GROMACS .gro file of C-alpha atoms in nm:
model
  441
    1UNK     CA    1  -2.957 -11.589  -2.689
    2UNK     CA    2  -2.831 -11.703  -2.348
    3UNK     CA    3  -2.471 -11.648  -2.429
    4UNK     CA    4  -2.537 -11.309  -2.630
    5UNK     CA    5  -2.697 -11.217  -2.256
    6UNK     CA    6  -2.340 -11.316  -2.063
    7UNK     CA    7  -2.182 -11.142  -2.374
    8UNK     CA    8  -2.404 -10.798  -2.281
    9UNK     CA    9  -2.401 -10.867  -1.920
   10UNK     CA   10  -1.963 -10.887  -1.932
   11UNK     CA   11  -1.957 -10.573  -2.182
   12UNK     CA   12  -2.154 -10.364  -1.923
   13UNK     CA   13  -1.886 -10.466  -1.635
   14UNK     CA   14  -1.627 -10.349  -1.862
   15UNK     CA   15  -1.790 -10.073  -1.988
   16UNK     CA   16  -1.835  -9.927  -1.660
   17UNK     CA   17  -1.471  -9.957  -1.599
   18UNK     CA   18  -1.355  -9.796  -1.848
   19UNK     CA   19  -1.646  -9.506  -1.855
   20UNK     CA   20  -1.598  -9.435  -1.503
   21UNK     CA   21  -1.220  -9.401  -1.547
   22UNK     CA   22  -1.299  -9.171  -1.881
   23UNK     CA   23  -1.532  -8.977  -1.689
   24UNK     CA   24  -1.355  -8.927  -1.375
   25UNK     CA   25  -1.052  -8.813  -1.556
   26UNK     CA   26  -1.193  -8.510  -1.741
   27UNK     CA   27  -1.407  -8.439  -1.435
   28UNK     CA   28  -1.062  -8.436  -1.211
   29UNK     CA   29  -0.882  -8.207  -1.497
   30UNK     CA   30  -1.083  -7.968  -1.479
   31UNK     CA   31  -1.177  -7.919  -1.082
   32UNK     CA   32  -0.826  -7.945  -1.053
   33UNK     CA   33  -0.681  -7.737  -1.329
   34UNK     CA   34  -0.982  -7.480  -1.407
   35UNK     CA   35  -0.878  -7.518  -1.743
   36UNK     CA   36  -1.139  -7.563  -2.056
   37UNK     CA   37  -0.869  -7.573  -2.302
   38UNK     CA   38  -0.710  -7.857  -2.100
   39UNK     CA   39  -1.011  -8.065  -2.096
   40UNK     CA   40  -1.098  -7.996  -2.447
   41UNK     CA   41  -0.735  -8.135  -2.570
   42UNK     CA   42  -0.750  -8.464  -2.360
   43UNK     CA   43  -1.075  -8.529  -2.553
   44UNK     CA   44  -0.966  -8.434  -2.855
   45UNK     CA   45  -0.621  -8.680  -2.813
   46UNK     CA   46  -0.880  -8.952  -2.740
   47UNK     CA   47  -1.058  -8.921  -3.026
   48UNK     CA   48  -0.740  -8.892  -3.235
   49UNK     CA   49  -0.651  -9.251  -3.118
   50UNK     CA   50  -0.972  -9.353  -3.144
   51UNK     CA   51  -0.952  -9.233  -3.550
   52UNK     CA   52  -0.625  -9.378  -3.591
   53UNK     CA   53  -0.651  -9.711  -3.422
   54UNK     CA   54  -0.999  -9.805  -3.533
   55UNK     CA   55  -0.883  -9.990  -3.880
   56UNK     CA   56  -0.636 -10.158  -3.679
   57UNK     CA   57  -0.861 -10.286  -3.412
   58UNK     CA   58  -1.131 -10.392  -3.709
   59UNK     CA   59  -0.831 -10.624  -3.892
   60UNK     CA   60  -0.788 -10.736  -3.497
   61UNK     CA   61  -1.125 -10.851  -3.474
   62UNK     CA   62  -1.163 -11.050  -3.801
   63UNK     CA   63  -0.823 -11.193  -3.782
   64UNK     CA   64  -0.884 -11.347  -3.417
   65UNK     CA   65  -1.135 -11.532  -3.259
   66UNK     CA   66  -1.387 -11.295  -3.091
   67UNK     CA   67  -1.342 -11.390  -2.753
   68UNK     CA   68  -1.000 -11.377  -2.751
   69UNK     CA   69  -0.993 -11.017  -2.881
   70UNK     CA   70  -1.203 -10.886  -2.586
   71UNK     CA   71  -0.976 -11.093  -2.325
   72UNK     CA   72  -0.630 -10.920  -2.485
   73UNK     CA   73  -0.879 -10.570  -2.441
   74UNK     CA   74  -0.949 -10.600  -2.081
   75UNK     CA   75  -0.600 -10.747  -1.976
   76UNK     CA   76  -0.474 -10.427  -2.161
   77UNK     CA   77  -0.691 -10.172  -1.959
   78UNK     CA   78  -0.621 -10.351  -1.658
   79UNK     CA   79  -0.191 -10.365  -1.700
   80UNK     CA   80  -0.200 -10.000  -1.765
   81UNK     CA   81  -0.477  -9.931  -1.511
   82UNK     CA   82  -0.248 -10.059  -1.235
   83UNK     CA   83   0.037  -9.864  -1.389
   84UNK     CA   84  -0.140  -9.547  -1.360
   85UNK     CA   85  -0.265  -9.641  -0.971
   86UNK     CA   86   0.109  -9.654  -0.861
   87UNK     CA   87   0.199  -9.312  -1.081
   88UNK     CA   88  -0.063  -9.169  -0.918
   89UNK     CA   89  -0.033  -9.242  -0.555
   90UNK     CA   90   0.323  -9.146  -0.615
   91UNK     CA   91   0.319  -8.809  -0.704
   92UNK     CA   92   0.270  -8.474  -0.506
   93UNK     CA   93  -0.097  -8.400  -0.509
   94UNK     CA   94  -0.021  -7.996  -0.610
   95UNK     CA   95   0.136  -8.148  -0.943
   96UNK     CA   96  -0.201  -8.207  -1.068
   97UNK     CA   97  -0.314  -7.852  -1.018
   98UNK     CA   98  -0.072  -7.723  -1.317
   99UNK     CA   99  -0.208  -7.820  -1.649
  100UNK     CA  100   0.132  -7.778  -1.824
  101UNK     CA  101   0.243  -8.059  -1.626
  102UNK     CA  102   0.436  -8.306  -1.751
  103UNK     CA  103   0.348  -8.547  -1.478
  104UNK     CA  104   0.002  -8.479  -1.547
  105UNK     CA  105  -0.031  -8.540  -1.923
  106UNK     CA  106   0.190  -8.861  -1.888
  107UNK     CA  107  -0.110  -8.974  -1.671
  108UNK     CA  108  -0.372  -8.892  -1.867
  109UNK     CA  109  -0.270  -9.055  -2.186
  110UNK     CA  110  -0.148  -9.337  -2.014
  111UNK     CA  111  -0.534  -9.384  -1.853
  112UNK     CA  112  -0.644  -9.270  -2.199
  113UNK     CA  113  -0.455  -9.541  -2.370
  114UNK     CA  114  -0.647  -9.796  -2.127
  115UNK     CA  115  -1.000  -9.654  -2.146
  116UNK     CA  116  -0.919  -9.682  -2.552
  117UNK     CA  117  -0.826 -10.064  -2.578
  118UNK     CA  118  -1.229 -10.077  -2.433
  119UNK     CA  119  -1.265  -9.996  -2.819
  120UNK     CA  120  -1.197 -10.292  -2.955
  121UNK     CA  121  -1.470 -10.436  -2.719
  122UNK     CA  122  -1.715 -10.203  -2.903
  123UNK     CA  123  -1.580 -10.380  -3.287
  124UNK     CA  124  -1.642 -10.751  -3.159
  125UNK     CA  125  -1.948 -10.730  -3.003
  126UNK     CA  126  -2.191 -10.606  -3.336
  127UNK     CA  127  -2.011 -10.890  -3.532
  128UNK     CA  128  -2.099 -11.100  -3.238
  129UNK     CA  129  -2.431 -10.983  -3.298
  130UNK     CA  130  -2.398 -11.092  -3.703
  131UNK     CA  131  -2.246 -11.503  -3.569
  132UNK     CA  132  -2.570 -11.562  -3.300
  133UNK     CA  133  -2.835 -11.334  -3.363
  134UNK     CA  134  -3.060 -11.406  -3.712
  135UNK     CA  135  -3.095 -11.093  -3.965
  136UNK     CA  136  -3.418 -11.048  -3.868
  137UNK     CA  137  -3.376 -11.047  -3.490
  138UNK     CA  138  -3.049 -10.808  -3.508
  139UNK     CA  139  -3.227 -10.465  -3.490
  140UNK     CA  140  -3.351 -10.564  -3.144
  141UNK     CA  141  -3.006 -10.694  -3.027
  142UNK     CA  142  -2.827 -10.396  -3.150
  143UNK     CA  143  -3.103 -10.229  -2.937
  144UNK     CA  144  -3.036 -10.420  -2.643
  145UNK     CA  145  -2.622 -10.358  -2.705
  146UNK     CA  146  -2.752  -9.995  -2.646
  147UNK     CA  147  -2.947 -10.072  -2.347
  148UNK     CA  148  -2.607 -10.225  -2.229
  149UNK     CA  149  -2.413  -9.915  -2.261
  150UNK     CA  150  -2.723  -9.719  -2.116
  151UNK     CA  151  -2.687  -9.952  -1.780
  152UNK     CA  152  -2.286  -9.881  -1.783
  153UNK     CA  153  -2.323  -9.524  -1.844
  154UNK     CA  154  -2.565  -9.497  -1.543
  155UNK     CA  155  -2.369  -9.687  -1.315
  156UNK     CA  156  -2.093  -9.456  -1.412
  157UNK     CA  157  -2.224  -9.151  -1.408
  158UNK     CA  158  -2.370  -9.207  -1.031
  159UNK     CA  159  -2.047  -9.282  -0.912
  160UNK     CA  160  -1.773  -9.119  -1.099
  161UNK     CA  161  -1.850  -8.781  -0.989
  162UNK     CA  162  -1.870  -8.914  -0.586
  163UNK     CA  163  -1.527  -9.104  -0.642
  164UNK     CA  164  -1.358  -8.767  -0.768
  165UNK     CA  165  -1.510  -8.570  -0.475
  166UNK     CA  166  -1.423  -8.869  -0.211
  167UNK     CA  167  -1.029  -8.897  -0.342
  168UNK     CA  168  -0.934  -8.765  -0.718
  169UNK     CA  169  -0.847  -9.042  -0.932
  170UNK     CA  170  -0.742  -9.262  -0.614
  171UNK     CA  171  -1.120  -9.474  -0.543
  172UNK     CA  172  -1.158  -9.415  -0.981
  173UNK     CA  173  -0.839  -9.636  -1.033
  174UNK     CA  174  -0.903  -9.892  -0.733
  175UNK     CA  175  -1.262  -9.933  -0.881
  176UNK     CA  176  -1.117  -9.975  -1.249
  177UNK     CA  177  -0.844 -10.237  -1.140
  178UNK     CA  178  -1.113 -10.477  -0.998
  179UNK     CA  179  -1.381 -10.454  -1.207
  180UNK     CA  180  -1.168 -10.530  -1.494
  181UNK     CA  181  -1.036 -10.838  -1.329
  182UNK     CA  182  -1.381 -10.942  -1.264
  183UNK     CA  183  -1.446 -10.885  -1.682
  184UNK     CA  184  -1.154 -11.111  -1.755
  185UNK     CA  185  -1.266 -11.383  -1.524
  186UNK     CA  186  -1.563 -11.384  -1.632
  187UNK     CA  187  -1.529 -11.393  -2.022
  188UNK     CA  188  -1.234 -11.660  -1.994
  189UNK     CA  189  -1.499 -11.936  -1.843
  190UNK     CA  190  -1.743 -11.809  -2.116
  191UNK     CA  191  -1.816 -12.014  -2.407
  192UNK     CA  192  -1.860 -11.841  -2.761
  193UNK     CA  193  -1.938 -12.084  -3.010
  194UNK     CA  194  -1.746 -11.859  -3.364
  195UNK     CA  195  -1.658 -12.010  -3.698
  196UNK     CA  196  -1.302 -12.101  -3.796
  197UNK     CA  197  -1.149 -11.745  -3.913
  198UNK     CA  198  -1.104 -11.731  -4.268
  199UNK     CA  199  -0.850 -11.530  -4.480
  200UNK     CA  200  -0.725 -11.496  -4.809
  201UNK     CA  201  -0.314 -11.643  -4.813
  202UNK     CA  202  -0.176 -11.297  -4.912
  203UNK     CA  203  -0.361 -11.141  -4.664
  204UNK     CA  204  -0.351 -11.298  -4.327
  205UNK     CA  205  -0.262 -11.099  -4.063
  206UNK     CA  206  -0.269 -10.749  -4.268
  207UNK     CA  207  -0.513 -10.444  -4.192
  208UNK     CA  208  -0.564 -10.451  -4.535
  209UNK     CA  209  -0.723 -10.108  -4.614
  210UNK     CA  210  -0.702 -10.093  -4.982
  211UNK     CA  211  -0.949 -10.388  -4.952
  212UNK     CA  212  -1.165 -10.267  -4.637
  213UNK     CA  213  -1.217  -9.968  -4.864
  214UNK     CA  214  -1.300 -10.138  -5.171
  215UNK     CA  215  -1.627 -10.340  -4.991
  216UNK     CA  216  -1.706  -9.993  -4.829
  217UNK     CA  217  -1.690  -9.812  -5.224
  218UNK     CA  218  -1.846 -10.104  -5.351
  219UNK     CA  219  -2.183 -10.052  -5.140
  220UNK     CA  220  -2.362  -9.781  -5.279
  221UNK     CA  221  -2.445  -9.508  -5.032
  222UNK     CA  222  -2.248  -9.684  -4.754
  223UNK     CA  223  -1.980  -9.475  -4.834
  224UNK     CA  224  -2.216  -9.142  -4.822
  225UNK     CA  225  -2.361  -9.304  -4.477
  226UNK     CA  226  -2.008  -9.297  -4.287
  227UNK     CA  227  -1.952  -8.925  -4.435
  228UNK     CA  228  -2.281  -8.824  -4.268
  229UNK     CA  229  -2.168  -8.978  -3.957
  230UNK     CA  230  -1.866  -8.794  -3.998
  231UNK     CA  231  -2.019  -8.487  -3.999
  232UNK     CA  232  -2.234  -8.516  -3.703
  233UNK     CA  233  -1.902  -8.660  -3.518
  234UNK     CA  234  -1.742  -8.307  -3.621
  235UNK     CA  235  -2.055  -8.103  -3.441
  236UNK     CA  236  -2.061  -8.389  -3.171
  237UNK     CA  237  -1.704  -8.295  -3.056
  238UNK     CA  238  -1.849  -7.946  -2.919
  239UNK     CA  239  -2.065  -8.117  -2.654
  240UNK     CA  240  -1.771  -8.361  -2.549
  241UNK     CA  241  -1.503  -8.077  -2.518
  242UNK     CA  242  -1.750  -7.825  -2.383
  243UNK     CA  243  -2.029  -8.045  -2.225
  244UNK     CA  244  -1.865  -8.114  -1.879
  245UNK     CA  245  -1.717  -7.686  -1.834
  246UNK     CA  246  -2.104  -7.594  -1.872
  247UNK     CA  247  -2.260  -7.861  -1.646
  248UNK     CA  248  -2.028  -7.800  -1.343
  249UNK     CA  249  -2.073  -7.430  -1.405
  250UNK     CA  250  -2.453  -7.505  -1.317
  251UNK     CA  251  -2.391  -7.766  -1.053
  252UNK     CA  252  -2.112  -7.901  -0.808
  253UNK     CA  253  -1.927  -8.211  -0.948
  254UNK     CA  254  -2.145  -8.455  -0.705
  255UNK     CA  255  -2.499  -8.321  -0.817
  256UNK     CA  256  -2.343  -8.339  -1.203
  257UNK     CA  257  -2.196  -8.677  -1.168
  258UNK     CA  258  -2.556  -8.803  -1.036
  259UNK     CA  259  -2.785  -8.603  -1.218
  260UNK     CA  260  -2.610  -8.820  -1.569
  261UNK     CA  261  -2.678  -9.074  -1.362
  262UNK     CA  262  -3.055  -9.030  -1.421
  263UNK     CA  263  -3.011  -8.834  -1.804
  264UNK     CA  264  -2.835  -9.183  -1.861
  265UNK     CA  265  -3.148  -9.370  -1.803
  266UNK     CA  266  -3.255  -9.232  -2.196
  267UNK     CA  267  -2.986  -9.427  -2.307
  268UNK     CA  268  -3.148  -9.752  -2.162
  269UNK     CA  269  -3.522  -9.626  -2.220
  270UNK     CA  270  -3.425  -9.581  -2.608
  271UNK     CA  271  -3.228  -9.942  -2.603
  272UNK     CA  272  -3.525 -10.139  -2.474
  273UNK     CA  273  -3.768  -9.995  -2.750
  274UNK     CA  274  -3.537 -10.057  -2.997
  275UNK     CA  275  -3.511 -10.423  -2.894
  276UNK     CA  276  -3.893 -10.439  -2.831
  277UNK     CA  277  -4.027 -10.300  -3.158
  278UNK     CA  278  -3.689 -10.308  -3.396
  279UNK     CA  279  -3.622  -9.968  -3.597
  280UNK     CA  280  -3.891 -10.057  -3.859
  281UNK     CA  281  -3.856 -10.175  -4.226
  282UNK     CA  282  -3.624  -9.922  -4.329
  283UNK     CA  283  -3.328  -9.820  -4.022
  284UNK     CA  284  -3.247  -9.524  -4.240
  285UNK     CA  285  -3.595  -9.432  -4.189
  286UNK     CA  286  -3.540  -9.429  -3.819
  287UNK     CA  287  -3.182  -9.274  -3.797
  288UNK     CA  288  -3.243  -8.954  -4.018
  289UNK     CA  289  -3.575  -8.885  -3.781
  290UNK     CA  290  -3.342  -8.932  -3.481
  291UNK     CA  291  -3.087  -8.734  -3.616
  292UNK     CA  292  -3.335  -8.415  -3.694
  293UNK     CA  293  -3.439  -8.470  -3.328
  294UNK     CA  294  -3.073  -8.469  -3.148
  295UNK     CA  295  -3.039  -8.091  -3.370
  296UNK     CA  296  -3.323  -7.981  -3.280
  297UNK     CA  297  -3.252  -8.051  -2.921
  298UNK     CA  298  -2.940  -7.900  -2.907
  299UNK     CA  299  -3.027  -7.562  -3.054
  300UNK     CA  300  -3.253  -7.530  -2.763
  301UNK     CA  301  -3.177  -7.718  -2.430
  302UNK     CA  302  -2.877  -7.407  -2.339
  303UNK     CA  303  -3.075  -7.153  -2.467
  304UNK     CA  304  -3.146  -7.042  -2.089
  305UNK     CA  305  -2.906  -7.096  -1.773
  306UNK     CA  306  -3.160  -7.361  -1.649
  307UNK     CA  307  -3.037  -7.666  -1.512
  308UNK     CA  308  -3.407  -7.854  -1.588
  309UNK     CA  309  -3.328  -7.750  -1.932
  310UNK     CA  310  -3.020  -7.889  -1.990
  311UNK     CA  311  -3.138  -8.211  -1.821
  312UNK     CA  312  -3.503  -8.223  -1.971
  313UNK     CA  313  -3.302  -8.145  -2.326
  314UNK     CA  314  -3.025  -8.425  -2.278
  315UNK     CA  315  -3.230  -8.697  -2.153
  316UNK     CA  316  -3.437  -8.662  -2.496
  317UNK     CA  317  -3.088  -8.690  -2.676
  318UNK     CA  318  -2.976  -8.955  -2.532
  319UNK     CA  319  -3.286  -9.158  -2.530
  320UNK     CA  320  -3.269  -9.085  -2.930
  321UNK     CA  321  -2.917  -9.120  -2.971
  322UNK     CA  322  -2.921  -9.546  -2.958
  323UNK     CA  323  -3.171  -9.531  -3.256
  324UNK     CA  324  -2.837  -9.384  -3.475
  325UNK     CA  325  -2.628  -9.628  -3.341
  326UNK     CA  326  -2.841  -9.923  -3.422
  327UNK     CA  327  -2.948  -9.823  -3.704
  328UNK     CA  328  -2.597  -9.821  -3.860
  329UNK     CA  329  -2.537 -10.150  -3.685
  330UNK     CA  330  -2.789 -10.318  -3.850
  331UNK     CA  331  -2.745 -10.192  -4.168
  332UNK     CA  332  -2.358 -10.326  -4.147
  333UNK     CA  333  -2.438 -10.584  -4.040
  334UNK     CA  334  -2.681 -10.666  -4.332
  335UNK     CA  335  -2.502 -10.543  -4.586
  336UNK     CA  336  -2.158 -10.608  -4.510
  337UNK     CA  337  -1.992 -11.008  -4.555
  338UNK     CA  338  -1.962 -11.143  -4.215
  339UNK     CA  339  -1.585 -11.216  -4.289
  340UNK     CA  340  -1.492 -10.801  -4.326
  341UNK     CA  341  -1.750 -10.694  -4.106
  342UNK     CA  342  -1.449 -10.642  -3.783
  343UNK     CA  343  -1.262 -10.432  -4.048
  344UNK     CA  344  -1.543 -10.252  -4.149
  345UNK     CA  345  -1.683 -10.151  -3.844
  346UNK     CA  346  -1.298 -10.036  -3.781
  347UNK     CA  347  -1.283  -9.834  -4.087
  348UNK     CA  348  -1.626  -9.689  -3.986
  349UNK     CA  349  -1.522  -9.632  -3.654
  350UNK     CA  350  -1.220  -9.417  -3.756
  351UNK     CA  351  -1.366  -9.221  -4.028
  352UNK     CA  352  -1.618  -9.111  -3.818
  353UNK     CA  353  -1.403  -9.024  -3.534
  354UNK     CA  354  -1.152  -8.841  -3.767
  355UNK     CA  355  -1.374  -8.492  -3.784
  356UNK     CA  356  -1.394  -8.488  -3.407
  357UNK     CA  357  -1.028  -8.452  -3.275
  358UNK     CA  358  -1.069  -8.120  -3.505
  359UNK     CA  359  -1.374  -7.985  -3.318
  360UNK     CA  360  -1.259  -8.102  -2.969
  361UNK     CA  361  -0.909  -7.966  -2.981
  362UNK     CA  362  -1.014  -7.586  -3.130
  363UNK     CA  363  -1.358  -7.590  -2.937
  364UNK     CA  364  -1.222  -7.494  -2.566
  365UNK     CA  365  -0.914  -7.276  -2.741
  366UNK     CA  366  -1.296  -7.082  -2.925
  367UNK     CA  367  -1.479  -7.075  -2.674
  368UNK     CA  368  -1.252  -6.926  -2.460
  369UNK     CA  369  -1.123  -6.660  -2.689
  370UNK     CA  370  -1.436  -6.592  -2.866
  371UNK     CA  371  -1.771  -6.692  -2.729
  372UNK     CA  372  -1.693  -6.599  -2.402
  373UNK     CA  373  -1.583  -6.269  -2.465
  374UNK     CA  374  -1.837  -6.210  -2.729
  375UNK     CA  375  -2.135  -6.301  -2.371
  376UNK     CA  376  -1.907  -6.144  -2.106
  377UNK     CA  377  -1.796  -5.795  -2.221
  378UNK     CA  378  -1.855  -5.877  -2.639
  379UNK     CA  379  -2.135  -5.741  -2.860
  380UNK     CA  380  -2.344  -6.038  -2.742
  381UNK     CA  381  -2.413  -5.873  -2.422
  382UNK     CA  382  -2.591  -5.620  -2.622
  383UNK     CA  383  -2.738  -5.816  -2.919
  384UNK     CA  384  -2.850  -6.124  -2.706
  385UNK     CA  385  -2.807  -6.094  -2.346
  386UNK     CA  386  -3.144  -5.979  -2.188
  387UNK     CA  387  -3.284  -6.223  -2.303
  388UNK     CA  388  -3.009  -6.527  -2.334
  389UNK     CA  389  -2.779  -6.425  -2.055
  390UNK     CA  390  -2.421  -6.344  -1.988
  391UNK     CA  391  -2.146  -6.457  -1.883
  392UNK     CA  392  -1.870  -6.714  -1.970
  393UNK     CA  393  -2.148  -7.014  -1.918
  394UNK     CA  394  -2.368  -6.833  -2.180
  395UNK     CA  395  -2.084  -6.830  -2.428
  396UNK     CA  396  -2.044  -7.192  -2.384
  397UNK     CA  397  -2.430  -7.215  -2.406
  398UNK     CA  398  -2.439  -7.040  -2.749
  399UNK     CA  399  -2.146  -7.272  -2.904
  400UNK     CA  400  -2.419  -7.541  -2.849
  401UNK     CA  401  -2.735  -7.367  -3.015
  402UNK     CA  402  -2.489  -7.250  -3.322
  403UNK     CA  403  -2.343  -7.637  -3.353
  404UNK     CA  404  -2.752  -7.781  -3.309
  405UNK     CA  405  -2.873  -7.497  -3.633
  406UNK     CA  406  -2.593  -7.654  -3.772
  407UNK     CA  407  -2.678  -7.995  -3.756
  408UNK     CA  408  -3.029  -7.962  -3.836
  409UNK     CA  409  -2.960  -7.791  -4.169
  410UNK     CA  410  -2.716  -8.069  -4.284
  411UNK     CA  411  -2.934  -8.371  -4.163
  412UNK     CA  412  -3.214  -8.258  -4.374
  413UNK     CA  413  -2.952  -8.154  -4.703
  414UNK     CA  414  -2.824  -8.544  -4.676
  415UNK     CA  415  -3.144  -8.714  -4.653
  416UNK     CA  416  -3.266  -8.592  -4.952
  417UNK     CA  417  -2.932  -8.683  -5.150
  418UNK     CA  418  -2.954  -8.949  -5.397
  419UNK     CA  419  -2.684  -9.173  -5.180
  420UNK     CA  420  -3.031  -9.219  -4.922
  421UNK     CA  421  -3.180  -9.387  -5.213
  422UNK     CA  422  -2.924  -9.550  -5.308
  423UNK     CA  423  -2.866  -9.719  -4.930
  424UNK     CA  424  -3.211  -9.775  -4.879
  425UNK     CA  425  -3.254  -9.977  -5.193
  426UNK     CA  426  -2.917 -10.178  -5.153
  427UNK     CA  427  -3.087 -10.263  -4.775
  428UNK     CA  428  -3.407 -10.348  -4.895
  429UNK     CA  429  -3.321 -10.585  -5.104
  430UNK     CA  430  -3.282 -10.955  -5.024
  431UNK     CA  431  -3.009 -11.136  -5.227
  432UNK     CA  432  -2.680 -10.883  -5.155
  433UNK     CA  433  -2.495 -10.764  -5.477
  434UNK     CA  434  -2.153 -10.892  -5.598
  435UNK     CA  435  -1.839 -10.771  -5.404
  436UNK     CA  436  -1.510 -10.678  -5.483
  437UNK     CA  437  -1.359 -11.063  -5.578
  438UNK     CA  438  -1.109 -11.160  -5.346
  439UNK     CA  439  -1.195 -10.900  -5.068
  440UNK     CA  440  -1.410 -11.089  -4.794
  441UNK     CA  441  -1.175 -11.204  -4.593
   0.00000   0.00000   0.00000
């Protein structure tokens, strides 16, 4: 366990790098730019990479030693990092005011590109979890991987907000460049004990999808599993393309960058009961009942202009929100050979993250040309708004409660589908069944 506790304490340095970069960069668009649509696309280009790269990054992981996959991660982030530092303090500060800037966009992808190669951090460390954690023990680490990211997103939220109001993306990119060194240094002196990598001759060195996707099909219900999570991705893209425009419409960028800091604490408070008392015999169990409480949340926590509210409301989602994450983990991880686990956790990754470059990219372009109207000068003003308010903030507010009725509706349709059955008895059960021959490595 000691060496799982370097490998959590090093993800959470380089999680807050790249976080606080991720952060600060949408935060800086928009105070700069004013524009929603321009926020909206630079998360939806991220998640586009994220979709496309993520089988890629999985054939990475089970091709290379561990270790060595999260060095070539942070060295990435950190080359391009420094890269964007001397674009930046090398370019007139009114450029960044025009979001049709060419200068601008180059920067933003660029940083995106960096925050992104963080991602194949997020592949390694779950198999990590499969090599030194035992099966019954890996509910509680996957909780504590969450308690991780709830530390990094706390750190980051406190301080990326204060960094953009100190000096735009200057302090943000001096931060990043030295806390990733300190990542690398510290993982290269760190000793992972892995197995030899194994792969089939014909194979070596491939991303191998056709096989990736015959483990996945051969699973029943897994398949069914990373369509749910699909879906929810798909509603989940409102709140990251529209999230940040309805916060700082409530509060100044310093009061919203520290008031995550404390909604971020859920993120650690759900963690730490996860890796005290597990997700129970069943995780599906535990991740359908969290995902009929993140709906239920977000039909309601905008549903007045009230900053305690929103907070109250997203502290209870995000304290809920590590209970889905683990509880795919550990199914994976249980029902997946170790040797394709990188691969499938890739495949997973960018299935899941395919629905949301959709959502984020036509969300602000929506909102803007439909929900705002419809609460500023639209019907809504005289269906809704005496009692919901008005306003552009108020159409932002009711893209949330639509996307939470949404979700509710569909998270109860797919947990009484056979493919739940199906899951839960392939989990339950102690001997796995017979893969695909030839496709575990």
């Amino acid at each position: 366990m000691k060496t799982f506790y370097q490998i959590l304490a090093n993800t959470v340095i380089a999680n807050v790098t790249n976080m606080t970069v991720w952060f600060a960069m949408i935060f800086f668009i928009y105070l700069e730019t004013k524009s929603v649509t321009a926020t909206s696309i630079v998360s939806g280009i991220y998640l586009v990479m994220t979709a496309s790269l993520g089988i890629w990054f999985g054939s990475l992981v089970d091709h290379n030693k561990k270790k060595t996959v999260m060095i070539l991660s942070g060295v990435i982030s950190l080359i391009i990092y420094i890269i964007g530092f001397v674009l930046y303090i090398s370019t007139p500060a009114e450029t960044w005011k025009d979001p049709t800037s060419v200068t601008l966009w180059i920067l933003n992808v660029l940083l995106l590109v960096g925050v992104i190669a963080g991602n194949l951090r997020s592949i390694a460390v779950p198999t990590l979890v499969t090599i030194l954690i035992p099966e019954e023990e890996r509910a509680k680490a996957n909780g504590l991987t969450g308690t991780a990211f709830g530390i990094a997103f706390l750190i980051c939220s406190a301080i990326s907000g204060l960094l953009v109001g100190a000096g735009g993306m200057f302090y943000v990119l001096i931060l990043g460049i030295v806390m990733m060194i300190l990542s690398i240094l510290h993982l290269w002196f760190l000793v992972i004990p892995e197995k030899e990598i194994v792969h089939l001759e014909h194979q070596q060195g491939k991303v191998d999808l056709r096989g990736t996707f015959a483990v996945v099909a051969a699973i029943p219900g897994l398949m069914a599993l990373i369509l749910f999570a699909t879906i929810n991705n798909f509603l989940g893209g409102t709140f990251m393309g529209l999230m940040d425009a309805y916060g700082l419409s409530l509060v100044s960028v310093e009061t919203w960058g520290l008031l995550f800091a404390v909604i971020s604490c859920g993120f650690i408070v759900g963690g730490l009961f996860i890796s005290k008392y597990g997700l129970g015999k069943n995780p599906l169990v535990a991740m359908f009942a969290a995902n009929i409480i993140i709906w239920i949340i977000s039909a309601v926590f905008t549903i007045q202009p009230s900053i305690i509210l929103l907070s109250v409301g997203m502290f209870i989602y995000i304290s809920v929100v590590p209970f889905i994450e683990a509880a795919e983990q550990t199914i994976l991880q249980k029902v997946v050979p170790q040797e394709r686990q990188g691969r499938v956790f890739g495949f997973a990754q960018s299935v899941e993250q395919s629905a949301s470059p959709l959502t984020t990219f036509l969300i602000g372009p929506i909102a803007e040309t439909f929900f705002i109207p419809f609460m500023t000068t639209g019907a809504g003003v005289g269906l809704i708004g005496s009692w919901f308010g008005t306003g552009p903030a108020r159409g932002i507010a009711l893209v949330f409660v639509v996307t939470g009725i949404i979700g509710l509706i569909l998270t109860i349709v797919a947990m009484n589908t056979k493919y739940y059955k199906l899951l839960s008895d392939r989990y339950m059960k102690d001997v796995p069944e017979t893969l695909p021959e030839g496709e575990l490595a």
